[in-house]
Structure formats: structure tokens, C-alpha cells
Amino acid sequence: SASASASTPSRRLALFHIGSVIPQAHLFGTKAPGSKAEGNSSLEAGTTGVMAQASTAVDQDSSLDWAKKDRRRLLHVVYRVGDLDRTIKFYTECLGMKLLRKRDIPEERYTNAFLGYGPEDSHFVIELTYNYGVDKYDIGTGFGHFGIAVEDVSKTVDLIRSKGGKVTREPGPVKGGSTVIAFIDDPDGYKFELLERGPTPEPLCQVMLRVGDLDRSINFYEKAFGMELLRKSDNPEYKYTIAM
């Protein structure tokens, strides 16, 4: 994972997974150096507002037609945690995920577990890895957050808080929009954005990363993975640029 000092420009990339057979739209972006911590919630909210609008830019019929022609999709994301059972408990009890499988590899001194909202052959899932004897990791600045669609953000936040979870942005509408969101941290400090939406077969709907050169990253994802740039916009007020 990428890591950078606080004075280094940070960039952001988000991936939309619209449904179990619907391809992901992809969001890249940047946040310039010197942004103050107290502006983070507004920045996240503003960016999310763009995300929420973009998620409806391609209608359901068009997306399904696209999926019929191109079956490529993101399979899973892998990251390390300090206490596997603690994280599994948090994801299943607070976020409603299911433990799909778990395996121990003693000869290589690690255990991993796969969690998600449906089978691996049709859903984007999370792979957690626990390395023997390592209980803490430096997440760095490259990773932004995961996005999960829920029907009632406030109710989900109350549940997370009752389980001892950390809420970093209380439920409320995004700036300039009506979508209700909240931000929470998992036990290892990985951030999750909760987005209030109707029922969906694929609640795990986005991954946001920061990149160092927006145009370079767009070029890479287009040429290496055949992704399509859907839109790109600049937000000078919060000093970042996003592209989907």
C-alpha cells in the first residue's frame, strides 16, 4: 500500500461496483497538500456528493446491457488486520457481511478470511489477512475508504456505536445534495463510508484510493484493464480533482 508524509500531495481513486453483474465505474482524484484536518468531513462529503450523482448517471438498463457485453469485474481487495476474529466479528455483526471462508497457512505463518455480501463468483469481496505475531499496521495515506450502501444510515451507526465502533462523521446529507452518509472506522482504522440507498444485491459499492498523478493513473487503468473514463471534474474549493 502507498504511504506518504503529510506534506505530500494526496490523490484519490474510487471504484463503483453497481451490482453483482454490473461493471464498476472508477473514480480517481487528488487532494492538494496543505488541506487542514478540520476540512476533511466537508471534503469527504463533497466528494461523496459527486459520487452519489455519478452513480445514477448510467441507468440500470444501460448498465446491464454493458455487463452482457463485458463480463470483467473486480474480484476482491486484500488488506492486513491485527486481530482476524475481532475484525470478522465487526464486519458480520455491524456491517452485515457474511464469512465466506477462512483458512490457516501455518507454514507461511498467516491466516486469511473472505467476507462479503454474496458468493465470490458473483460479488466483490474482502480478503482479510492476519500475519502471525503482527497486531498493528501503518495504513498509510494511499487508501481512502470503502463504501457500503445501507437502507438506514442512522440505524447502522447506532449499531456500530453500541458495539464500540468509532464514528468519524455523524449521519447527515452530503454538502449540496440529499444523500445521507456517515463515516466509521473499523478496529484497525480502515475507513468505511455508509451511504443511504434502497435495497441492492451489492452493498459493497466503492473503494477510494489516492493516486500521485491523475492523468497517469487514468491512462494506466484504461490501457491495462480496459476501463472507461466516465467523467472528470475539478473542485478548487477543496483542492482536489476527481475522475470516474
XYZ file of N, CA and C in Angstrom:
732
model
N 0.842 -1.192 0.000
C 0.000 0.000 0.000
C 0.869 1.229 0.000
N 0.358 2.327 -0.559
C 1.135 3.541 -0.657
C 1.178 4.266 0.665
N 2.286 4.949 0.928
C 2.400 5.749 2.135
C 3.131 7.024 1.786
N 2.724 8.147 2.387
C 3.356 9.421 2.106
C 3.265 10.303 3.320
N 4.160 11.301 3.387
C 4.137 12.225 4.513
C 2.959 13.167 4.380
N 2.670 13.891 5.466
C 1.518 14.800 5.476
C 1.689 15.939 4.487
N 2.944 16.248 4.131
C 3.174 17.369 3.230
C 3.137 16.955 1.770
N 2.976 15.673 1.508
C 2.967 15.182 0.141
C 1.568 15.252 -0.445
N 1.415 15.661 -1.700
C 0.078 15.699 -2.299
C -0.573 14.331 -2.245
N -1.835 14.279 -1.877
C -2.551 13.010 -1.841
C -3.585 12.985 -2.940
N -3.784 11.820 -3.536
C -4.723 11.687 -4.635
C -5.749 10.632 -4.272
N -6.892 10.669 -4.918
C -7.931 9.722 -4.566
C -8.524 9.029 -5.791
N -8.769 7.736 -5.603
C -9.374 6.897 -6.632
C -10.502 6.129 -5.995
N -11.668 6.114 -6.583
C -12.761 5.312 -6.039
C -13.318 4.418 -7.114
N -13.751 3.233 -6.726
C -14.286 2.259 -7.649
C -15.729 1.988 -7.289
N -16.643 2.124 -8.246
C -18.044 1.824 -8.010
C -18.340 0.411 -8.469
N -18.969 -0.358 -7.615
C -19.484 -1.658 -8.030
C -20.993 -1.538 -7.951
N -21.646 -1.410 -9.106
C -23.064 -1.066 -9.134
C -23.947 -2.236 -8.738
N -23.532 -3.451 -9.072
C -24.339 -4.626 -8.723
C -23.545 -5.882 -8.965
N -24.135 -7.028 -8.686
C -23.383 -8.276 -8.753
C -22.905 -8.609 -10.159
N -23.633 -8.136 -11.188
C -23.187 -8.395 -12.551
C -22.994 -7.111 -13.336
N -23.021 -5.973 -12.616
C -22.888 -4.676 -13.278
C -21.472 -4.176 -13.098
N -20.792 -3.746 -14.167
C -19.394 -3.330 -14.054
C -19.223 -2.098 -13.188
N -18.006 -1.960 -12.644
C -17.707 -0.836 -11.781
C -17.345 0.389 -12.601
N -17.837 1.566 -12.176
C -17.303 2.819 -12.699
C -16.142 3.163 -11.785
N -15.204 3.979 -12.251
C -13.979 4.178 -11.489
C -13.696 5.649 -11.269
N -13.388 5.971 -10.039
C -13.199 7.365 -9.661
C -11.780 7.599 -9.193
N -11.048 8.510 -9.869
C -9.714 8.902 -9.459
C -9.789 10.334 -8.974
N -8.794 10.777 -8.190
C -8.824 12.177 -7.801
C -7.635 12.599 -6.998
N -7.619 13.872 -6.631
C -6.496 14.455 -5.924
C -6.936 15.421 -4.852
N -6.196 15.460 -3.798
C -6.391 16.466 -2.756
C -5.043 17.129 -2.540
N -4.966 18.405 -2.744
C -3.696 19.104 -2.723
C -3.124 19.186 -1.323
N -1.785 19.374 -1.205
C -1.159 19.494 0.102
C -1.625 20.741 0.814
N -1.527 20.699 2.154
C -1.857 21.875 2.925
C -3.293 21.936 3.361
N -4.108 20.963 2.970
C -5.502 20.954 3.414
C -5.550 20.629 4.884
N -6.369 21.370 5.638
C -6.405 21.184 7.079
C -7.317 20.040 7.463
N -7.004 19.412 8.602
C -7.764 18.247 9.049
C -9.222 18.571 9.247
N -9.513 19.799 9.747
C -10.909 20.111 10.029
C -11.739 20.183 8.762
N -11.092 20.223 7.589
C -11.846 20.261 6.345
C -12.161 18.893 5.803
N -11.696 17.844 6.453
C -11.834 16.508 5.904
C -13.271 16.089 5.719
N -14.126 16.365 6.722
C -15.505 15.897 6.606
C -16.201 16.587 5.451
N -15.922 17.866 5.253
C -16.531 18.572 4.136
C -16.002 18.041 2.820
N -14.706 17.737 2.797
C -14.103 17.211 1.584
C -14.705 15.873 1.238
N -14.815 14.993 2.252
C -15.404 13.684 2.017
C -16.842 13.837 1.558
N -17.574 14.731 2.226
C -18.985 14.902 1.882
C -19.136 15.450 0.479
N -18.292 16.422 0.132
C -18.387 16.995 -1.196
C -18.068 15.976 -2.262
N -17.023 15.189 -2.036
C -16.643 14.162 -2.990
C -17.739 13.129 -3.113
N -18.322 12.758 -1.968
C -19.368 11.755 -1.988
C -20.576 12.249 -2.748
N -20.853 13.550 -2.657
C -21.967 14.091 -3.402
C -21.782 13.863 -4.893
N -20.538 14.050 -5.363
C -20.251 13.793 -6.768
C -20.423 12.314 -7.059
N -19.949 11.457 -6.113
C -20.089 10.017 -6.291
C -21.550 9.630 -6.406
N -22.363 10.175 -5.507
C -23.775 9.803 -5.488
C -24.461 10.211 -6.781
N -24.119 11.398 -7.282
C -24.716 11.835 -8.537
C -24.255 10.954 -9.680
N -22.974 10.586 -9.663
C -22.424 9.806 -10.758
C -22.984 8.397 -10.787
N -23.322 7.882 -9.611
C -23.813 6.515 -9.554
C -25.133 6.356 -10.290
N -25.824 7.469 -10.510
C -27.096 7.404 -11.226
C -26.963 7.904 -12.656
N -25.733 8.256 -13.059
C -25.532 8.801 -14.397
C -25.803 7.750 -15.472
N -25.464 6.512 -15.175
C -25.724 5.420 -16.103
C -26.923 4.664 -15.579
N -28.011 4.635 -16.337
C -29.208 3.993 -15.821
C -29.057 2.477 -15.771
N -29.956 1.835 -15.049
C -29.867 0.401 -14.801
C -29.866 -0.408 -16.094
N -30.740 -0.080 -17.029
C -30.816 -0.842 -18.274
C -29.520 -0.743 -19.065
N -28.956 0.467 -19.136
C -27.708 0.650 -19.864
C -26.580 -0.129 -19.212
N -26.550 -0.119 -17.866
C -25.505 -0.828 -17.142
C -25.598 -2.329 -17.375
N -26.803 -2.867 -17.328
C -26.984 -4.300 -17.541
C -26.612 -4.691 -18.962
N -26.934 -3.839 -19.923
C -26.571 -4.116 -21.307
C -25.062 -4.126 -21.467
N -24.396 -3.191 -20.775
C -22.942 -3.117 -20.784
C -22.352 -4.402 -20.204
N -22.928 -4.865 -19.107
C -22.420 -6.062 -18.444
C -22.545 -7.303 -19.318
N -23.592 -7.374 -20.131
C -23.777 -8.531 -21.009
C -22.659 -8.629 -22.036
N -22.135 -7.476 -22.421
C -21.091 -7.446 -23.438
C -19.693 -7.603 -22.848
N -19.524 -7.248 -21.597
C -18.199 -7.291 -20.969
C -18.344 -7.792 -19.544
N -17.908 -9.028 -19.307
C -18.124 -9.656 -18.008
C -16.984 -9.399 -17.026
N -16.003 -8.601 -17.401
C -14.906 -8.330 -16.476
C -15.404 -7.592 -15.241
N -14.805 -7.905 -14.097
C -15.199 -7.228 -12.867
C -14.072 -7.347 -11.850
N -14.100 -6.502 -10.835
C -13.173 -6.615 -9.723
C -13.599 -7.798 -8.868
N -12.639 -8.625 -8.464
C -12.955 -9.824 -7.694
C -12.890 -9.592 -6.193
N -11.761 -9.064 -5.708
C -11.628 -8.849 -4.267
C -10.535 -7.833 -3.975
N -10.534 -7.359 -2.741
C -9.490 -6.470 -2.249
C -8.869 -7.143 -1.032
N -7.553 -7.034 -0.886
C -6.832 -7.699 0.202
C -6.181 -6.658 1.103
N -6.337 -6.813 2.418
C -5.591 -5.970 3.345
C -5.359 -6.711 4.658
N -4.433 -6.180 5.453
C -3.954 -6.864 6.654
C -4.608 -6.298 7.906
N -4.889 -7.178 8.841
C -5.505 -6.768 10.105
C -4.736 -7.373 11.271
N -4.863 -6.735 12.445
C -4.111 -7.173 13.615
C -4.780 -8.254 14.431
N -6.093 -8.407 14.302
C -6.842 -9.424 15.042
C -7.962 -9.902 14.126
N -7.762 -11.046 13.500
C -8.694 -11.515 12.481
C -10.093 -11.757 13.032
N -10.189 -12.444 14.155
C -11.511 -12.752 14.716
C -12.262 -11.484 15.118
N -11.536 -10.499 15.655
C -12.165 -9.233 16.038
C -12.749 -8.523 14.811
N -11.999 -8.526 13.712
C -12.467 -7.858 12.501
C -13.633 -8.606 11.870
N -13.561 -9.928 11.855
C -14.674 -10.727 11.331
C -15.947 -10.427 12.119
N -15.820 -10.360 13.427
C -16.972 -10.080 14.287
C -17.565 -8.707 13.968
N -16.702 -7.719 13.782
C -17.168 -6.361 13.480
C -17.884 -6.315 12.131
N -17.300 -6.928 11.117
C -17.883 -6.878 9.778
C -19.203 -7.640 9.689
N -19.294 -8.756 10.391
C -20.529 -9.547 10.322
C -21.631 -8.951 11.194
N -21.292 -8.508 12.401
C -22.312 -8.001 13.322
C -22.716 -6.559 13.042
N -21.768 -5.737 12.598
C -22.059 -4.314 12.399
C -22.374 -3.948 10.950
N -21.705 -4.605 10.010
C -21.868 -4.246 8.605
C -22.678 -5.267 7.817
N -23.061 -6.357 8.462
C -23.935 -7.327 7.818
C -23.283 -8.221 6.790
N -21.949 -8.288 6.782
C -21.265 -9.181 5.847
C -21.380 -10.628 6.311
N -21.052 -11.531 5.406
C -21.028 -12.954 5.729
C -19.602 -13.469 5.613
N -19.221 -14.361 6.536
C -17.921 -15.018 6.432
C -18.060 -16.114 5.385
N -17.370 -15.962 4.264
C -17.491 -16.907 3.158
C -16.557 -18.098 3.317
N -15.352 -17.847 3.763
C -14.406 -18.933 4.043
C -13.225 -18.393 4.833
N -12.550 -19.287 5.498
C -11.401 -18.933 6.330
C -10.386 -20.063 6.239
N -9.114 -19.721 6.130
C -8.085 -20.753 6.011
C -6.817 -20.329 6.748
N -6.153 -21.299 7.316
C -4.908 -21.060 8.048
C -3.759 -21.690 7.272
N -2.669 -20.944 7.097
C -1.491 -21.433 6.380
C -0.311 -21.378 7.345
N -0.197 -22.341 8.266
C 0.833 -22.270 9.310
C 2.259 -22.263 8.777
N 2.503 -22.963 7.660
C 3.866 -22.992 7.129
C 4.314 -21.622 6.627
N 3.372 -20.759 6.300
C 3.709 -19.401 5.877
C 3.312 -18.362 6.921
N 2.835 -18.840 8.064
C 2.537 -18.018 9.229
C 1.494 -16.916 8.953
N 0.410 -17.301 8.327
C -0.690 -16.348 8.177
C -2.019 -17.081 8.071
N -3.092 -16.343 8.379
C -4.460 -16.834 8.238
C -5.238 -15.785 7.462
N -6.113 -16.223 6.576
C -6.942 -15.225 5.907
C -8.398 -15.644 5.893
N -9.248 -14.662 5.663
C -10.694 -14.882 5.656
C -11.311 -14.020 4.563
N -12.328 -14.569 3.917
C -13.037 -13.862 2.856
C -14.435 -13.509 3.349
N -14.794 -12.242 3.236
C -16.111 -11.773 3.668
C -16.758 -10.940 2.573
N -18.086 -10.955 2.555
C -18.797 -10.156 1.571
C -20.290 -10.300 1.725
N -21.004 -9.861 0.705
C -22.467 -9.884 0.732
C -23.053 -10.917 -0.225
N -22.209 -11.784 -0.746
C -22.668 -12.828 -1.649
C -21.496 -13.676 -2.089
N -21.740 -14.727 -2.874
C -20.690 -15.651 -3.315
C -19.568 -14.945 -4.071
N -18.370 -15.494 -3.951
C -17.211 -14.902 -4.615
C -17.323 -14.920 -6.131
N -18.070 -15.871 -6.676
C -18.155 -15.957 -8.133
C -19.059 -14.891 -8.742
N -19.743 -14.127 -7.894
C -20.624 -13.085 -8.429
C -20.523 -11.751 -7.693
N -19.781 -11.699 -6.588
C -19.716 -10.484 -5.781
C -18.268 -10.051 -5.539
N -18.099 -8.750 -5.369
C -16.825 -8.178 -4.943
C -16.693 -8.445 -3.447
N -15.580 -9.062 -3.013
C -15.442 -9.444 -1.614
C -14.155 -8.887 -1.014
N -14.083 -8.970 0.305
C -12.919 -8.520 1.063
C -12.130 -9.731 1.541
N -10.825 -9.706 1.338
C -9.945 -10.755 1.864
C -9.087 -10.146 2.975
N -9.286 -10.612 4.188
C -8.508 -10.145 5.333
C -7.347 -11.095 5.574
N -6.181 -10.552 5.873
C -5.007 -11.376 6.156
C -4.453 -11.035 7.533
N -4.242 -12.070 8.336
C -3.580 -11.899 9.632
C -2.239 -12.612 9.574
N -1.156 -11.867 9.784
C 0.187 -12.433 9.845
C 0.539 -12.717 11.297
N 0.974 -13.922 11.565
C 1.267 -14.338 12.936
C 2.142 -13.312 13.649
N 1.721 -12.901 14.835
C 2.534 -12.040 15.682
C 2.496 -10.561 15.344
N 1.749 -10.166 14.320
C 1.674 -8.750 13.942
C 0.282 -8.232 14.294
N 0.222 -7.292 15.244
C -1.093 -6.832 15.706
C -1.439 -5.403 15.295
N -0.575 -4.763 14.493
C -0.847 -3.389 14.097
C -0.141 -3.065 12.787
N -0.787 -2.263 11.942
C -0.209 -1.875 10.659
C -0.329 -0.370 10.440
N 0.625 0.164 9.669
C 0.558 1.554 9.234
C -0.246 1.569 7.933
N -1.449 2.095 7.978
C -2.318 2.089 6.801
C -1.784 3.011 5.707
N -1.066 4.048 6.094
C -0.536 4.978 5.111
C -1.598 5.946 4.613
N -1.296 6.653 3.533
C -2.219 7.667 3.008
C -2.799 7.291 1.648
N -2.388 6.158 1.100
C -2.879 5.772 -0.221
C -4.321 5.313 -0.211
N -4.713 4.636 0.870
C -6.085 4.137 0.957
C -7.002 5.212 1.519
N -8.174 5.362 0.906
C -9.150 6.333 1.386
C -10.242 5.679 2.201
N -11.167 4.988 1.531
C -12.238 4.319 2.259
C -12.963 3.320 1.363
N -13.713 2.448 1.990
C -14.672 1.594 1.297
C -16.040 2.253 1.428
N -16.910 2.005 0.476
C -18.275 2.500 0.563
C -19.250 1.345 0.660
N -20.191 1.442 1.599
C -21.209 0.410 1.770
C -22.587 1.061 1.744
N -23.471 0.539 0.905
C -24.840 1.037 0.820
C -25.694 0.365 1.890
N -26.397 1.171 2.669
C -27.296 0.648 3.704
C -28.644 1.351 3.570
N -29.699 0.715 4.049
C -31.034 1.300 3.922
C -31.294 2.387 4.965
N -30.608 2.308 6.112
C -30.808 3.297 7.177
C -29.457 3.598 7.818
N -28.851 4.713 7.423
C -27.518 5.061 7.925
C -27.532 5.282 9.435
N -28.508 6.014 9.941
C -28.556 6.316 11.380
C -28.667 5.043 12.212
N -29.492 4.126 11.779
C -29.662 2.866 12.496
C -28.368 2.061 12.489
N -27.675 2.051 11.347
C -26.408 1.329 11.246
C -25.353 1.959 12.140
N -25.309 3.289 12.172
C -24.353 3.994 13.027
C -24.631 3.704 14.500
N -25.895 3.682 14.889
C -26.247 3.366 16.276
C -25.770 1.966 16.651
N -25.928 1.019 15.735
C -25.476 -0.350 15.986
C -23.963 -0.394 16.137
N -23.265 0.278 15.234
C -21.803 0.301 15.280
C -21.318 0.930 16.581
N -21.945 2.026 16.981
C -21.562 2.692 18.227
C -21.821 1.789 19.439
N -22.931 1.056 19.421
C -23.260 0.164 20.543
C -22.273 -0.987 20.664
N -21.601 -1.310 19.543
C -20.609 -2.388 19.547
C -19.206 -1.859 19.815
N -19.113 -0.574 20.131
C -17.814 0.016 20.428
C -17.086 0.559 19.222
N -17.771 0.670 18.083
C -17.142 1.180 16.875
C -16.933 2.684 16.925
N -16.043 3.175 16.078
C -15.701 4.593 16.049
C -16.421 5.281 14.893
N -17.214 6.301 15.207
C -17.927 7.080 14.198
C -17.157 8.376 13.974
N -16.687 8.610 12.761
C -15.877 9.795 12.482
C -16.650 10.900 11.775
N -17.831 10.571 11.256
C -18.699 11.585 10.648
C -20.135 11.143 10.900
N -20.865 11.954 11.659
C -22.230 11.594 12.025
C -23.140 11.572 10.789
N -24.234 10.819 10.837
C -25.153 10.750 9.703
C -25.694 12.127 9.317
N -25.782 12.369 8.031
C -26.311 13.630 7.533
C -26.155 13.700 6.034
N -26.842 14.630 5.390
C -26.757 14.742 3.927
C -25.406 15.278 3.484
N -25.004 14.883 2.289
C -23.768 15.404 1.721
C -23.961 16.883 1.406
N -22.861 17.604 1.381
C -22.947 19.027 1.076
C -23.463 19.222 -0.347
N -24.515 20.003 -0.482
C -25.070 20.277 -1.793
C -25.928 19.165 -2.364
N -26.275 18.170 -1.528
C -27.076 17.056 -2.017
C -28.006 16.536 -0.944
N -28.655 15.434 -1.233
C -29.619 14.876 -0.284
C -29.245 13.487 0.213
N -28.236 12.863 -0.391
C -27.836 11.524 0.032
C -27.292 11.559 1.455
N -27.833 10.734 2.336
C -27.382 10.668 3.728
C -26.186 9.730 3.815
N -25.125 10.204 4.455
C -23.913 9.404 4.602
C -23.397 9.499 6.035
N -22.439 8.637 6.351
C -21.690 8.702 7.608
C -20.361 8.016 7.355
N -19.379 8.294 8.208
C -18.086 7.624 8.115
C -17.771 6.946 9.437
N -17.238 5.730 9.340
C -16.838 4.990 10.538
C -15.470 4.352 10.293
N -14.786 4.012 11.378
C -13.520 3.289 11.296
C -13.727 1.872 11.792
N -13.063 0.907 11.150
C -13.110 -0.459 11.665
C -12.064 -0.593 12.771
N -11.929 -1.751 13.420
C -11.000 -1.887 14.550
C -9.541 -1.584 14.221
N -9.152 -1.687 12.949
C -7.767 -1.412 12.564
C -7.579 -0.010 12.004
N -8.653 0.761 11.917
C -8.547 2.118 11.408
C -8.880 2.283 9.940
N -9.276 1.201 9.268
C -9.715 1.330 7.877
C -11.071 2.035 7.859
N -11.221 2.982 6.954
C -12.427 3.810 6.940
C -13.507 3.241 6.022
N -14.746 3.389 6.469
C -15.901 2.978 5.678
C -16.877 4.140 5.589
N -17.370 4.373 4.392
C -18.440 5.347 4.196
C -19.752 4.579 4.081
N -20.740 4.989 4.843
C -22.073 4.399 4.764
C -22.945 5.327 3.934
N -23.575 4.796 2.888
C -24.424 5.595 2.000
C -25.847 5.064 2.076
N -26.789 5.943 2.328
C -28.185 5.520 2.452
C -28.802 5.356 1.065
N -29.155 4.110 0.757
C -29.740 3.771 -0.541
C -30.774 2.679 -0.351
N -31.532 2.421 -1.391
C -32.507 1.345 -1.342
C -31.824 -0.008 -1.387
N -32.597 -1.081 -1.286
C -32.033 -2.438 -1.315
C -31.189 -2.658 -2.567
N -30.062 -3.329 -2.411
C -29.168 -3.616 -3.527
C -28.534 -4.981 -3.320
N -28.288 -5.735 -4.385
C -27.628 -7.037 -4.241
C -26.147 -6.904 -3.926
N -25.595 -5.697 -4.083
C -24.166 -5.491 -3.856
C -23.929 -4.256 -2.999
N -24.075 -4.376 -1.668
C -23.868 -3.220 -0.786
C -22.443 -2.671 -0.808
N -21.437 -3.534 -1.002
C -20.052 -3.073 -1.038
C -19.833 -2.405 -2.389
N -20.030 -1.086 -2.442
C -20.213 -0.409 -3.726
C -19.055 0.460 -4.191
N -18.065 0.730 -3.361
C -16.968 1.572 -3.828
C -15.708 1.385 -2.998
N -14.584 1.680 -3.637
C -13.285 1.724 -2.964
C -12.608 3.001 -3.425
N -12.137 3.804 -2.494
C -11.470 5.047 -2.853
C -9.997 4.972 -2.470
N -9.137 5.240 -3.460
C -7.697 5.290 -3.245
C -7.174 6.645 -3.691
N -5.995 7.011 -3.215
C -5.357 8.258 -3.634
C -4.193 7.929 -4.565
N -4.061 8.700 -5.627
C -3.009 8.457 -6.605
C -2.153 9.700 -6.772
N -0.918 9.507 -7.221
C 0.026 10.611 -7.288
C -0.024 11.429 -8.564
N -0.568 10.864 -9.634
C -0.663 11.569 -10.914
C -1.964 11.130 -11.561
N -2.934 12.006 -11.578
C -4.279 11.649 -12.026
C -4.304 11.156 -13.465
N -3.704 11.923 -14.377
C -3.739 11.539 -15.788
C -2.982 10.237 -16.034
N -1.877 10.064 -15.334
C -1.119 8.820 -15.474
C -1.954 7.627 -15.034
N -2.662 7.779 -13.918
C -3.492 6.688 -13.409
C -4.657 6.385 -14.344
N -5.293 7.423 -14.859
C -6.382 7.215 -15.815
C -5.869 6.436 -17.020
N -4.731 6.843 -17.539
C -4.141 6.180 -18.697
C -3.849 4.710 -18.404
N -3.319 4.440 -17.202
C -2.997 3.062 -16.828
C -4.249 2.198 -16.755
N -5.267 2.667 -16.052
C -6.471 1.858 -15.876
C -7.231 1.663 -17.184
N -7.154 2.645 -18.063
C -7.798 2.487 -19.369
C -7.068 1.450 -20.214
N -5.732 1.559 -20.271
C -4.963 0.686 -21.158
C -4.722 -0.703 -20.570
N -4.460 -0.772 -19.264
C -4.147 -2.065 -18.653
C -5.385 -2.909 -18.396
N -6.487 -2.273 -18.003
C -7.678 -3.018 -17.602
C -8.907 -2.747 -18.466
N -8.760 -1.891 -19.473
C -9.881 -1.631 -20.358
C -11.000 -0.824 -19.734
N -10.703 -0.094 -18.661
C -11.729 0.736 -18.034
C -12.020 1.955 -18.902
N -13.168 2.552 -18.679
C -13.596 3.711 -19.450
C -13.738 4.928 -18.541
N -13.146 6.037 -18.939
C -13.283 7.284 -18.188
C -14.681 7.837 -18.426
N -15.465 7.913 -17.371
C -16.850 8.367 -17.492
C -16.995 9.868 -17.307
N -16.251 10.420 -16.372
C -16.298 11.865 -16.170
C -15.117 12.302 -15.324
N -14.790 13.567 -15.400
C -13.674 14.137 -14.650
C -14.059 15.554 -14.256
N -13.827 15.918 -12.999
C -14.190 17.270 -12.559
C -13.218 17.763 -11.501
N -13.060 19.068 -11.466
C -12.134 19.695 -10.528
C -12.921 20.457 -9.469
N -12.457 20.392 -8.223
C -13.097 21.125 -7.137
C -12.049 22.015 -6.479
N -11.838 23.221 -7.007
C -10.799 24.102 -6.469
C -11.042 24.528 -5.031
N -12.304 24.552 -4.601
C -12.599 24.961 -3.224
C -11.921 24.032 -2.223
N -11.958 22.726 -2.509
C -11.345 21.751 -1.610
C -10.024 21.210 -2.147
N -9.561 21.777 -3.273
C -8.251 21.469 -3.831
C -8.095 19.993 -4.190
N -9.039 19.474 -4.915
C -8.892 18.115 -5.424
C -9.582 17.993 -6.778
N -9.174 16.981 -7.527
C -9.786 16.658 -8.807
C -10.226 15.211 -8.768
N -11.386 14.925 -9.331
C -11.853 13.543 -9.389
C -12.146 13.162 -10.828
N -12.023 11.888 -11.112
C -12.386 11.362 -12.423
C -13.003 9.994 -12.213
N -14.031 9.689 -12.960
C -14.690 8.401 -12.832
C -14.585 7.643 -14.136
